Amino acid sequence: MESVLLEAKDGYDTVEWAAAQPWSNGKVGMHGGSYLGHVQWQAASLAPPHLVTIFPTLASTSIYHNTLYHAARSNSRLPWAGVQCECRFAS
């Protein structure tokens, strides 16, 4: 749980840093998928004043509740991926 809090604080600081840069208009948006999507959810939970939007893609709202589902789903594809890649490594 502590790592989630660290991600939230880091995200908050990053948003506020970006908003303070001379090239910024003070409005910050975040975009990204997977882990970057989770970082967005965490940063937004602290409501940084300059964060105006997030666009998390392929990221659930709960990394703890949904990771097992995605891991199980991904594991079902591993044998297929191995067959597809095996020929590339054959000598």
Tab-separated table of C-alpha atoms in Angstrom:
chain	number	residue	atom	x	y	z
A	1	MET	CA	0.000	0.000	0.000
A	2	GLU	CA	2.923	2.328	0.659
A	3	SER	CA	4.039	2.092	-2.981
A	4	VAL	CA	0.607	3.323	-4.088
A	5	LEU	CA	0.978	6.347	-1.836
A	6	LEU	CA	4.452	7.003	-3.246
A	7	GLU	CA	3.077	6.871	-6.797
A	8	ALA	CA	0.305	9.295	-5.857
A	9	LYS	CA	2.727	11.761	-4.279
A	10	ASP	CA	5.194	11.463	-7.165
A	11	GLY	CA	2.407	12.023	-9.675
A	12	TYR	CA	1.168	15.053	-7.741
A	13	ASP	CA	4.668	16.549	-7.659
A	14	THR	CA	5.211	15.858	-11.358
A	15	VAL	CA	1.955	17.569	-12.333
A	16	GLU	CA	2.769	20.620	-10.240
A	17	TRP	CA	6.334	20.719	-11.606
A	18	ALA	CA	5.054	20.624	-15.199
A	19	ALA	CA	2.517	23.365	-14.495
A	20	ALA	CA	5.264	25.642	-13.127
A	21	GLN	CA	7.519	25.361	-16.191
A	22	PRO	CA	7.900	28.454	-18.414
A	23	TRP	CA	6.616	26.515	-21.443
A	24	SER	CA	3.431	25.481	-19.626
A	25	ASN	CA	0.092	27.264	-19.592
A	26	GLY	CA	-0.527	25.771	-16.134
A	27	LYS	CA	-2.993	23.155	-17.325
A	28	VAL	CA	-1.668	19.606	-17.172
A	29	GLY	CA	-3.132	16.470	-18.711
A	30	MET	CA	-1.909	12.915	-18.375
A	31	HIS	CA	-2.131	10.061	-20.886
A	32	GLY	CA	-0.839	6.534	-20.957
A	33	GLY	CA	-1.675	2.900	-20.681
A	34	SER	CA	-0.992	0.044	-18.319
A	35	TYR	CA	1.322	1.160	-15.508
A	36	LEU	CA	1.183	4.781	-16.688
A	37	GLY	CA	-2.596	4.582	-16.448
A	38	HIS	CA	-2.367	3.397	-12.857
A	39	VAL	CA	-0.026	6.288	-12.065
A	40	GLN	CA	-2.651	8.684	-13.411
A	41	TRP	CA	-5.375	7.252	-11.184
A	42	GLN	CA	-3.080	7.580	-8.179
A	43	ALA	CA	-2.004	11.154	-8.965
A	44	ALA	CA	-5.592	12.228	-9.562
A	45	SER	CA	-6.637	10.808	-6.190
A	46	LEU	CA	-4.657	13.635	-4.532
A	47	ALA	CA	-6.325	16.285	-6.763
A	48	PRO	CA	-3.333	18.332	-7.919
A	49	PRO	CA	-4.650	21.871	-8.578
A	50	HIS	CA	-3.192	22.047	-12.104
A	51	LEU	CA	-4.340	18.611	-13.303
A	52	VAL	CA	-7.230	19.195	-15.708
A	53	THR	CA	-7.628	15.772	-17.303
A	54	ILE	CA	-6.406	12.191	-17.331
A	55	PHE	CA	-6.774	9.648	-20.105
A	56	PRO	CA	-5.725	6.249	-18.739
A	57	THR	CA	-5.906	3.506	-21.344
A	58	LEU	CA	-5.759	-0.208	-20.597
A	59	ALA	CA	-5.564	0.487	-16.876
A	60	SER	CA	-8.114	-0.603	-14.333
A	61	THR	CA	-9.098	1.556	-11.394
A	62	SER	CA	-7.786	-1.078	-8.980
A	63	ILE	CA	-4.400	-2.644	-9.647
A	64	TYR	CA	-4.939	-5.033	-6.727
A	65	HIS	CA	-8.397	-6.265	-7.644
A	66	ASN	CA	-7.899	-6.646	-11.398
A	67	THR	CA	-4.270	-7.736	-11.790
A	68	LEU	CA	-5.003	-11.409	-11.133
A	69	TYR	CA	-7.645	-11.442	-13.853
A	70	HIS	CA	-5.306	-9.877	-16.400
A	71	ALA	CA	-2.398	-12.097	-15.376
A	72	ALA	CA	-4.532	-15.224	-15.752
A	73	ARG	CA	-5.781	-14.014	-19.099
A	74	SER	CA	-2.248	-13.278	-20.301
A	75	ASN	CA	-0.971	-16.676	-19.160
A	76	SER	CA	-3.467	-18.388	-21.435
A	77	ARG	CA	-1.643	-16.765	-24.371
A	78	LEU	CA	1.870	-17.740	-23.345
A	79	PRO	CA	1.902	-21.178	-25.016
A	80	TRP	CA	0.708	-19.612	-28.271
A	81	ALA	CA	3.365	-16.875	-28.034
A	82	GLY	CA	6.062	-19.512	-27.475
A	83	VAL	CA	5.036	-21.410	-30.586
A	84	GLN	CA	4.993	-18.249	-32.644
A	85	CYS	CA	8.419	-17.120	-31.435
A	86	GLU	CA	10.179	-20.513	-31.399
A	87	CYS	CA	10.955	-20.436	-35.109
A	88	ARG	CA	12.653	-17.068	-34.788
A	89	PHE	CA	15.264	-18.460	-32.418
A	90	ALA	CA	15.931	-21.743	-34.202
A	91	SER	CA	19.455	-22.138	-35.564
